[in-house]
Short mmCIF file of C-alpha atoms and ligand atoms in Angstrom, two decimals:
data_model
loop_
_atom_site.label_atom_id
_atom_site.label_comp_id
_atom_site.label_asym_id
_atom_site.label_seq_id
_atom_site.Cartn_x
_atom_site.Cartn_y
_atom_site.Cartn_z
CA UNK A 24 106.65 88.76 76.53
CA UNK A 25 108.77 90.40 73.84
CA UNK A 26 112.27 89.19 73.04
CA UNK A 27 113.65 92.43 74.46
CA UNK A 28 111.77 91.90 77.71
CA UNK A 29 112.96 88.29 77.79
CA UNK A 30 116.57 89.36 77.35
CA UNK A 31 116.21 91.99 80.06
CA UNK A 32 114.55 89.57 82.43
CA UNK A 33 117.31 87.02 81.87
CA UNK A 34 119.57 89.44 83.69
CA UNK A 35 117.45 89.13 86.83
CA UNK A 36 119.27 88.32 90.03
CA UNK A 37 119.37 85.71 92.70
CA UNK A 38 117.62 87.35 95.64
CA UNK A 39 119.74 85.57 98.21
CA UNK A 40 119.60 83.70 101.46
CA UNK A 41 116.77 85.02 103.64
CA UNK A 42 118.28 85.81 107.02
CA UNK A 43 114.78 86.06 108.56
CA UNK A 44 114.58 82.26 108.66
CA UNK A 45 115.39 80.87 112.15
CA UNK A 46 118.27 78.78 110.84
CA UNK A 47 119.20 81.29 108.15
CA UNK A 48 118.83 78.33 105.82
CA UNK A 49 115.60 79.15 103.99
CA UNK A 50 116.87 80.61 100.75
CA UNK A 51 114.65 82.09 98.10
CA UNK A 52 115.79 82.97 94.63
CA UNK A 53 113.99 84.04 91.46
CA UNK A 54 115.17 84.03 87.85
CA UNK A 55 113.43 84.60 84.50
CA UNK A 56 114.06 81.49 82.41
CA UNK A 57 112.32 79.65 79.55
CA UNK A 58 109.91 82.55 79.12
CA UNK A 59 108.63 82.56 82.68
CA UNK A 60 109.55 83.32 86.28
CA UNK A 61 111.22 80.49 88.08
CA UNK A 62 111.07 80.62 91.88
CA UNK A 63 113.23 78.48 94.15
CA UNK A 64 112.77 78.06 97.90
CA UNK A 65 115.09 75.88 100.00
CA UNK A 66 113.77 75.52 103.57
CA UNK A 67 116.32 72.91 104.68
CA UNK A 68 119.99 71.97 104.85
CA UNK A 69 122.47 72.77 102.12
CA UNK A 70 120.78 75.96 100.87
CA UNK A 71 123.19 78.52 99.45
CA UNK A 72 123.28 81.18 96.75
CA UNK A 73 125.78 78.92 94.93
CA UNK A 74 123.32 76.03 94.86
CA UNK A 75 120.56 78.33 93.55
CA UNK A 76 122.87 79.74 90.89
CA UNK A 77 123.91 76.26 89.75
CA UNK A 78 120.24 75.18 89.50
CA UNK A 79 119.36 78.24 87.42
CA UNK A 80 122.39 77.71 85.22
CA UNK A 81 121.24 74.16 84.57
CA UNK A 82 117.86 75.49 83.40
CA UNK A 83 119.56 78.15 81.24
CA UNK A 84 121.74 75.41 79.71
CA UNK A 85 118.64 73.34 78.90
CA UNK A 86 116.91 76.40 77.41
CA UNK A 87 119.74 76.57 74.87
CA UNK A 88 118.94 72.99 73.91
CA UNK A 89 115.14 72.87 74.06
CA UNK A 90 113.86 76.31 73.07
CA UNK A 91 112.00 76.73 69.78
CA UNK A 92 112.18 80.49 70.30
CA UNK A 93 115.88 80.62 69.57
CA UNK A 94 117.20 79.82 66.07
CA UNK A 95 120.58 78.87 67.56
CA UNK A 96 119.19 76.31 70.02
CA UNK A 97 119.99 72.67 69.48
CA UNK A 98 116.36 71.78 68.74
CA UNK A 99 116.15 74.55 66.11
CA UNK A 100 119.28 73.21 64.42
CA UNK A 101 117.86 69.69 64.53
CA UNK A 102 114.60 70.93 62.98
CA UNK A 103 116.60 72.53 60.18
CA UNK A 104 118.05 69.09 59.37
CA UNK A 105 114.71 67.25 59.17
CA UNK A 106 114.66 64.68 56.40
CA UNK A 107 118.42 64.12 56.51
CA UNK A 108 118.44 61.00 58.66
CA UNK A 109 119.76 60.34 62.13
CA UNK A 110 121.56 63.41 63.59
CA UNK A 111 123.89 63.32 66.61
CA UNK A 112 122.42 65.23 69.55
CA UNK A 113 123.14 66.04 73.17
CA UNK A 114 122.12 63.42 75.68
CA UNK A 115 119.49 65.79 77.15
CA UNK A 116 117.77 66.34 73.81
CA UNK A 117 117.67 62.61 73.09
CA UNK A 118 116.42 61.73 76.59
CA UNK A 119 113.60 64.25 76.69
CA UNK A 120 112.61 63.46 73.08
CA UNK A 121 112.61 59.75 73.90
CA UNK A 122 110.29 60.36 76.87
CA UNK A 123 108.09 62.57 74.69
CA UNK A 124 107.97 59.99 71.89
CA UNK A 125 106.98 57.24 74.36
CA UNK A 126 104.25 59.51 75.75
CA UNK A 127 103.06 60.01 72.17
CA UNK A 128 102.58 56.25 71.87
CA UNK A 129 100.93 55.67 75.26
CA UNK A 130 98.56 58.65 74.83
CA UNK A 131 97.68 57.50 71.28
CA UNK A 132 99.05 60.75 69.90
CA UNK A 133 97.27 63.18 72.25
CA UNK A 134 100.75 64.29 73.30
CA UNK A 135 102.85 64.58 70.15
CA UNK A 136 106.32 66.19 70.10
CA UNK A 137 106.17 66.42 66.28
CA UNK A 138 103.48 69.14 66.66
CA UNK A 139 106.16 71.77 65.77
CA UNK A 140 105.05 72.47 62.19
CA UNK A 141 101.52 73.22 63.45
CA UNK A 142 102.73 75.39 66.36
CA UNK A 143 104.88 77.25 63.82
CA UNK A 144 102.05 77.66 61.28
CA UNK A 145 99.93 79.29 64.00
CA UNK A 146 102.85 81.49 65.11
CA UNK A 147 102.87 80.17 68.68
CA UNK A 148 106.66 80.13 68.52
CA UNK A 149 106.54 83.94 68.23
CA UNK A 150 104.99 86.84 70.16
CA UNK A 151 102.34 87.31 67.46
CA UNK A 152 100.35 84.11 66.90
CA UNK A 153 97.58 84.24 64.29
CA UNK A 154 95.20 81.87 62.52
CA UNK A 155 96.77 80.53 59.32
CA UNK A 156 94.92 80.08 56.01
CA UNK A 157 93.27 76.66 55.65
CA UNK A 158 95.82 75.27 53.14
CA UNK A 159 99.06 75.98 55.06
CA UNK A 160 97.32 74.81 58.25
CA UNK A 161 96.41 71.52 56.55
CA UNK A 162 99.91 71.08 55.13
CA UNK A 163 101.48 71.70 58.54
CA UNK A 164 99.22 69.10 60.16
CA UNK A 165 100.38 66.47 57.64
CA UNK A 166 103.86 66.45 59.23
CA UNK A 167 102.62 65.48 62.69
CA UNK A 168 102.68 61.85 63.84
CA UNK A 169 104.50 59.88 66.53
CA UNK A 170 106.46 57.80 64.01
CA UNK A 171 107.92 60.91 62.30
CA UNK A 172 110.56 61.14 65.04
CA UNK A 173 113.09 58.38 65.74
CA UNK A 174 115.33 58.53 68.81
CA UNK A 175 118.43 56.53 69.72
CA UNK A 176 119.94 56.94 73.16
CA UNK A 177 123.42 55.38 72.74
CA UNK A 178 124.99 57.27 71.19
CA UNK A 179 122.29 59.97 71.34
CA UNK A 180 120.75 60.83 67.97
CA UNK A 181 117.40 61.83 66.47
CA UNK A 182 115.92 61.57 62.99
CA UNK A 183 112.97 63.70 61.88
CA UNK A 184 110.94 62.94 58.77
CA UNK A 185 111.01 65.60 56.03
CA UNK A 186 109.36 68.89 57.13
CA UNK A 187 108.62 67.54 60.62
CA UNK A 188 109.50 69.93 63.45
CA UNK A 189 110.10 68.83 67.00
CA UNK A 190 108.42 70.95 69.72
CA UNK A 191 109.16 70.06 73.34
CA UNK A 192 107.24 73.02 74.80
CA UNK A 193 104.79 70.58 76.39
CA UNK A 194 107.43 68.73 78.43
CA UNK A 195 110.64 70.82 78.51
CA UNK A 196 109.87 72.88 81.61
CA UNK A 197 109.15 69.73 83.58
CA UNK A 198 112.40 68.16 82.39
CA UNK A 199 114.27 71.35 83.37
CA UNK A 200 112.71 71.21 86.85
CA UNK A 201 113.82 67.59 87.31
CA UNK A 202 117.39 68.31 86.18
CA UNK A 203 117.63 71.47 88.32
CA UNK A 204 116.44 69.47 91.36
CA UNK A 205 119.20 66.92 90.61
CA UNK A 206 121.74 69.76 90.72
CA UNK A 207 120.37 70.94 94.09
CA UNK A 208 120.58 67.39 95.47
CA UNK A 209 124.22 67.24 94.38
CA UNK A 210 124.78 70.42 96.43
CA UNK A 211 123.37 68.65 99.49
CA UNK A 212 120.06 70.54 99.47
CA UNK A 213 117.64 68.50 101.58
CA UNK A 214 114.42 70.45 100.95
CA UNK A 215 113.47 72.53 97.94
CA UNK A 216 110.49 73.78 96.02
CA UNK A 217 111.05 74.83 92.41
CA UNK A 218 108.10 76.65 90.86
CA UNK A 219 108.19 77.31 87.14
CA UNK A 220 105.67 80.06 86.53
CA UNK A 221 103.12 77.88 88.35
CA UNK A 222 102.97 75.57 85.32
CA UNK A 223 105.61 73.10 86.57
CA UNK A 224 106.40 72.53 90.19
CA UNK A 225 108.86 70.07 91.76
CA UNK A 226 110.10 69.28 95.27
CA UNK A 227 113.01 67.76 97.16
CA UNK A 228 112.30 66.25 100.56
CA UNK A 229 109.20 66.67 102.68
CA UNK A 230 107.77 69.38 104.95
CA UNK A 231 105.34 69.04 107.88
CA UNK A 232 101.80 68.64 106.59
CA UNK A 233 102.98 68.42 102.97
CA UNK A 234 104.04 71.06 100.44
CA UNK A 235 101.23 73.55 99.84
CA UNK A 236 100.17 73.94 96.19
CA UNK A 237 97.82 76.66 94.95
CA UNK A 238 96.19 76.49 91.52
CA UNK A 239 95.04 79.75 89.94
CA UNK A 240 91.55 80.26 88.53
CA UNK A 241 91.91 79.68 84.76
CA UNK A 242 89.45 82.55 84.14
CA UNK A 243 91.48 84.98 86.24
CA UNK A 244 95.05 83.86 86.77
CA UNK A 245 95.56 86.31 89.67
CA UNK A 246 92.88 84.57 91.78
CA UNK A 247 93.54 81.28 93.59
CA UNK A 248 91.00 78.56 92.82
CA UNK A 249 92.23 75.32 94.37
CA UNK A 250 94.74 74.33 97.00
CA UNK A 251 96.10 71.02 98.25
CA UNK A 252 99.18 69.59 99.94
CA UNK A 253 101.45 66.89 98.57
CA UNK A 254 104.14 64.93 100.37
CA UNK A 255 106.49 64.69 97.39
CA UNK A 256 106.60 64.46 93.60
CA UNK A 257 105.70 67.11 91.08
CA UNK A 258 102.75 69.10 89.79
CA UNK A 259 102.03 70.54 86.35
CA UNK A 260 99.12 72.55 84.99
CA UNK A 261 98.02 73.11 81.40
CA UNK A 262 95.46 75.51 80.02
CA UNK A 263 94.86 77.62 76.93
CA UNK A 264 94.52 80.97 78.67
CA UNK A 265 98.21 81.65 79.36
CA UNK A 266 99.04 81.71 75.66
CA UNK A 267 96.13 82.48 73.39
CA UNK A 268 94.80 85.12 71.02
CA UNK A 269 91.41 86.27 69.81
CA UNK A 270 91.10 85.87 66.02
CA UNK A 271 88.42 85.11 63.43
CA UNK A 272 85.93 82.72 65.03
CA UNK A 273 86.99 83.13 68.65
CA UNK A 274 89.88 82.55 71.03
CA UNK A 275 92.68 80.15 70.04
CA UNK A 276 95.16 78.64 72.48
CA UNK A 277 98.60 77.07 72.22
CA UNK A 278 97.63 73.44 72.94
CA UNK A 279 96.77 71.59 69.73
CA UNK A 280 94.84 68.46 68.98
CA UNK A 281 97.41 66.62 66.84
CA UNK A 282 94.63 64.71 65.04
CA UNK A 283 93.12 67.93 63.62
CA UNK A 284 96.08 70.32 63.80
CA UNK A 285 93.85 72.94 65.43
CA UNK A 286 93.87 74.40 68.96
CA UNK A 287 91.91 72.30 71.44
CA UNK A 288 88.50 73.91 71.93
CA UNK A 289 86.45 72.27 74.66
CA UNK A 290 84.77 73.07 77.96
CA UNK A 291 88.05 72.13 79.67
CA UNK A 292 89.83 75.19 81.08
CA UNK A 293 92.65 73.62 83.07
CA UNK A 294 94.24 70.27 83.87
CA UNK A 295 96.55 69.78 86.85
CA UNK A 296 98.60 66.58 87.09
CA UNK A 297 100.41 65.18 90.11
CA UNK A 298 103.14 62.67 89.19
CA UNK A 299 106.43 61.32 90.56
CA UNK A 300 108.53 63.49 88.21
CA UNK A 301 108.01 66.97 86.77
CA UNK A 302 108.80 65.64 83.28
CA UNK A 303 105.88 63.20 83.41
CA UNK A 304 103.56 65.69 85.15
CA UNK A 305 104.29 68.28 82.43
CA UNK A 306 103.87 65.91 79.48
CA UNK A 307 100.69 64.43 80.94
CA UNK A 308 99.02 67.74 81.75
CA UNK A 309 99.34 68.68 78.08
CA UNK A 310 98.16 65.22 76.96
CA UNK A 311 95.13 65.20 79.29
CA UNK A 312 94.19 68.68 78.12
CA UNK A 313 93.97 67.28 74.60
CA UNK A 314 92.07 64.14 75.69
CA UNK A 315 89.46 66.04 77.71
CA UNK A 316 88.13 65.21 81.17
CA UNK A 317 86.34 61.92 80.38
CA UNK A 318 89.04 60.25 78.26
CA UNK A 319 91.72 61.84 80.45
CA UNK A 320 90.23 60.28 83.59
CA UNK A 321 90.17 56.87 81.88
CA UNK A 322 93.84 57.25 80.91
CA UNK A 323 94.80 58.24 84.47
CA UNK A 324 93.05 55.13 85.78
CA UNK A 325 95.68 53.10 83.86
CA UNK A 326 98.56 54.87 85.67
CA UNK A 327 98.38 54.34 89.44
CA UNK A 328 101.28 56.74 90.14
CA UNK A 329 99.41 59.70 88.62
CA UNK A 330 96.55 61.95 89.73
CA UNK A 331 94.69 64.65 87.80
CA UNK A 332 92.31 67.53 88.48
CA UNK A 333 90.10 68.75 85.64
CA UNK A 334 88.52 72.22 85.71
CA UNK A 335 85.75 72.67 83.15
CA UNK A 336 83.39 75.52 82.37
CA UNK A 337 80.03 74.59 83.86
CA UNK A 338 76.59 76.15 83.62
CA UNK A 339 76.60 79.96 83.75
CA UNK A 340 79.73 81.24 85.42
CA UNK A 341 80.21 78.05 87.42
CA UNK A 342 83.10 75.59 87.16
CA UNK A 343 82.97 71.81 87.17
CA UNK A 344 85.89 70.31 89.08
CA UNK A 345 86.59 66.58 88.90
CA UNK A 346 89.54 64.42 89.92
CA UNK A 347 91.00 61.12 88.75
CA UNK A 348 93.61 58.79 90.25
CA UNK A 349 95.82 59.60 93.23
CA UNK A 350 94.82 63.14 94.24
CA UNK A 351 95.06 64.54 97.79
CA UNK A 352 92.14 66.40 99.41
CA UNK A 353 91.52 69.51 97.29
CA UNK A 354 90.14 72.72 98.84
CA UNK A 355 88.33 75.24 96.71
CA UNK A 356 89.38 78.80 97.54
CA UNK A 357 86.99 80.84 95.38
CA UNK A 358 83.96 80.52 93.16
P1 LIG B 430 101.95 72.96 78.34
O1 LIG B 430 101.83 74.39 78.71
O2 LIG B 430 102.95 72.17 79.12
O3 LIG B 430 100.62 72.25 78.27
O4 LIG B 430 102.56 72.89 76.87
C1 LIG B 430 102.00 73.60 75.80
C2 LIG B 430 103.03 73.66 74.70
O5 LIG B 430 103.27 72.33 74.19
C3 LIG B 430 102.61 74.48 73.50
O6 LIG B 430 102.97 75.84 73.65
C4 LIG B 430 103.34 73.79 72.36
O7 LIG B 430 104.68 74.24 72.33
C5 LIG B 430 103.33 72.33 72.77
N1 LIG B 430 102.15 71.58 72.34
C6 LIG B 430 100.96 72.03 71.91
N2 LIG B 430 100.11 71.02 71.67
C7 LIG B 430 100.79 69.88 71.95
C8 LIG B 430 100.45 68.48 71.90
N3 LIG B 430 99.24 68.05 71.53
N4 LIG B 430 101.42 67.59 72.26
C9 LIG B 430 102.66 68.00 72.65
N5 LIG B 430 103.02 69.30 72.73
C10 LIG B 430 102.10 70.23 72.39
MG1 LIG B 431 102.99 70.20 79.58
#
């Protein structure tokens, strides 16, 4: 998506309260935010265009803090002050960075929010990513490590080591979903489904039979592959296909192995995580994508509140689908 298209899409409208619903309470609204379509459905009490607008405004506010695509965002300004010690930040930036930094430790660096210099070297913070020369790629990778970011929560502040760049692309959408759901709760919304371009999905309340979730085929994102129902919580999916390019030596995607500083290249096509919050689901889907199905399943076994689905390329055109942890019954919709 070009910057012009992003700007245009930002002007998209709230579609409004759907009067077709028996109680005229099922509202649906769509907005282009954080580089993707965000769809909100509220099939319960408290739904109103005002609630939807407030939720979208919360996400737009967080985009101004967390986006690496915008030089004026708070994270971009923080990155520009790397090496200059502890910098005062907003509470949101400190909280999400703190969660990301803790995930870096518990995943032994598979999820690493200091990946920014590498993402930048490969141009994945632009519309035109490309493979860097070996030397700049190596230099960029040298600035990535969990201990190169230091967070304090009270008062909120962050220090980045020299030339280290923070990138919260692997967790920011999930955090935005959680905060937007908080705003809806404050409006008295009793049931909601917030779908962030199908990569992050969060819910308020419960519906009969559970909330239906459909996961697209990673080889053809227009085709459904898996479906399941969950009572509550959040879902996040990570894969290379959504953001990737074909360059010398093959296809390169936007999820990096922090240990090598290169895009993850494995038989894994997609990881879906089910977790109590969208922040954790988002961070973990990125982390498990880096770990791979076997190590990822072992990690999930250590977290009883989490479930994961791994989709790998199998023999021929087939797919290998495995699950770990607390996962509901999964139906396969296509081959
Ligand atoms: P997601 O789509 O949630 O898996 O996040 C992918 C995004 O997270 C990328 O576009 C990068 O901005 C960032 N990222 C890439 N690799 C990593 C990693 N190993 N740890 C944390 N963030 C990453
Ligand atoms: Mg993620």
